[in-house]
Amino acid sequence: MKPFIAKLLRGLKQAEYWITARFALTALFLLRLLPMESAMNFAERVARKLGPLFGRHRVATSNLRAAYPDKSDHEIEAIASDMWANMARLAVEYIYLDRLFDYDPQAKESGRVEVKGAEIFERIRNEGGPHIFFTAHLGNFEFLPIAAATFGLSLTALFRPPNNPYIADYIYKTRSSSMGGLLASRAGAALQLARVLEKGGNVGALVDQKFMRGVPTTFFGRACQTSPLVPKLARQYECDVYPARCIRLPDGRYRLEIEECLTLPRLTDGAIDVPAMAQMLNDTVERWVREDPGQWMWFHKRWQIR
């Protein structure tokens, strides 16, 4: 009886995933029929109204109050509203990736996308690998692998696929068409990234998600756990580590920023200090988030510790 019930529950879950995916993908298809700006503005308006109705909104406002104890309820709700708007735009931008990213290194004037630190991209390309890039869920972070490809950099990006397999398949196909190498964050991913670096390649990773078996760190002054993957890879291959982010600008524009490589903390024997570097990654992301908190996903349970 128990195997039958377990099989039934799995089937029901798959059915739920399928229905949810059909609804989401149909909505994206209908939005694609609208002019690009109209679709994104419409999605933003809807998200600002519907976002507060979801349970994740309570998670977001709770996290915001802990991070900004001096802010009023009105200020907290305003940041949460901006967060929902950012997430809605990100979802719609998936269907326009081929049209949105218009950066041309040879152009004299900036288009919709501008790049700060283009000379760093060029230097990295000319010196060869390996290198590690890290970013966070800020703005449209999907533009960063596309930017690397624009500068002739081969980059394998680690990403965490959604739990819904149908949506995950859509996102993978959409991203892989313009972003080069993609690697799902599953068992064996660390070994595959290590092989890329061993061959002199470049890897990219998001570092702002919870990791239940991670290194004890802090983020906005609160205890959390952080994945040791990037610090361990940096220690093993002694490669430079570069912070990079995307910032939403007014009028539907974007700025991609790549910063100079980090000066990594080391132990007395010269090896990279993995826990200290994990904290350094958190501190970098916190600096970014504090500059524009409405562009980060506060509904993520970043501080959940097992």
XYZ file of N, CA, C and O in Angstrom, residues 4 12 40 67 81 101 114 121 136 165 177 182-183 201 209 214 216 219 238 244-245 256 265 272 275 278-279 299:
112
model
N 2.306 2.196 -3.371
C 1.249 2.741 -4.237
C 0.971 4.202 -3.899
O 0.842 5.051 -4.792
N 0.956 12.960 -8.666
C 0.233 14.208 -8.426
C 1.174 15.401 -8.460
O 0.819 16.476 -8.959
N 6.926 44.169 -20.272
C 7.658 44.246 -19.005
C 6.965 45.188 -18.024
O 6.904 44.908 -16.824
N 17.377 42.845 8.359
C 18.533 43.478 7.725
C 18.558 44.986 7.936
O 19.623 45.599 8.035
N 8.194 45.680 -2.692
C 7.485 45.927 -3.944
C 8.458 46.035 -5.112
O 8.217 45.478 -6.200
N 19.876 42.278 -25.099
C 21.311 42.479 -24.942
C 21.875 43.052 -26.241
O 22.053 42.355 -27.231
N 25.149 48.779 -20.958
C 26.497 49.331 -20.907
C 27.358 48.461 -19.994
O 26.840 47.748 -19.131
N 37.553 42.629 -18.894
C 37.151 41.508 -19.742
C 38.207 41.250 -20.824
O 38.596 40.108 -21.074
N 25.545 37.563 -8.067
C 24.392 37.342 -7.194
C 23.123 37.580 -7.997
O 23.170 38.070 -9.129
N 10.483 20.602 -13.307
C 11.321 20.146 -14.423
C 10.929 20.746 -15.769
O 11.783 20.911 -16.645
N 21.021 28.921 -25.543
C 21.096 29.423 -26.910
C 21.983 30.654 -27.035
O 22.460 30.980 -28.117
N 26.509 25.739 -19.895
C 25.685 25.789 -18.695
C 25.822 24.464 -17.968
O 25.855 23.403 -18.586
N 25.887 24.539 -16.649
C 26.053 23.340 -15.844
C 25.085 23.404 -14.669
O 25.151 24.333 -13.859
N 39.992 26.869 -18.580
C 38.737 27.546 -18.890
C 38.308 28.490 -17.788
O 39.004 28.694 -16.783
N 22.990 32.051 -2.442
C 21.924 31.161 -2.018
C 22.349 30.373 -0.780
O 23.535 30.191 -0.517
N 26.993 24.128 4.223
C 27.989 25.137 3.907
C 28.839 25.577 5.071
O 28.755 25.082 6.193
N 30.020 28.114 7.927
C 29.368 29.118 8.778
C 29.883 30.523 8.452
O 31.085 30.777 8.473
N 25.705 37.227 6.957
C 25.220 38.040 5.843
C 24.246 39.043 6.437
O 23.285 38.639 7.102
N 44.453 27.989 -7.794
C 45.184 29.244 -7.617
C 44.854 30.239 -8.733
O 45.750 30.841 -9.350
N 31.308 40.234 -10.339
C 30.598 40.865 -11.461
C 29.119 40.924 -11.121
O 28.578 40.036 -10.452
N 28.454 41.975 -11.580
C 27.028 42.131 -11.275
C 26.317 42.901 -12.374
O 26.950 43.571 -13.213
N 26.382 46.494 -16.616
C 27.136 45.345 -16.140
C 28.467 45.838 -15.609
O 29.152 46.618 -16.276
N 42.073 35.905 1.053
C 42.675 35.656 2.372
C 43.423 34.326 2.370
O 42.967 33.349 1.773
N 44.727 29.310 0.326
C 43.549 30.168 0.488
C 42.722 29.692 1.671
O 42.461 28.496 1.841
N 36.985 29.356 4.678
C 35.920 30.072 5.405
C 36.023 31.590 5.276
O 35.011 32.280 5.114
N 34.813 32.581 1.853
C 33.349 32.492 1.778
C 32.713 33.735 2.391
O 31.734 34.277 1.858
N 33.279 34.206 3.496
C 32.782 35.430 4.116
C 33.038 36.633 3.217
O 32.203 37.537 3.126
N 12.908 37.177 -0.759
C 12.033 36.068 -0.377
C 12.782 34.745 -0.273
O 12.222 33.725 0.130
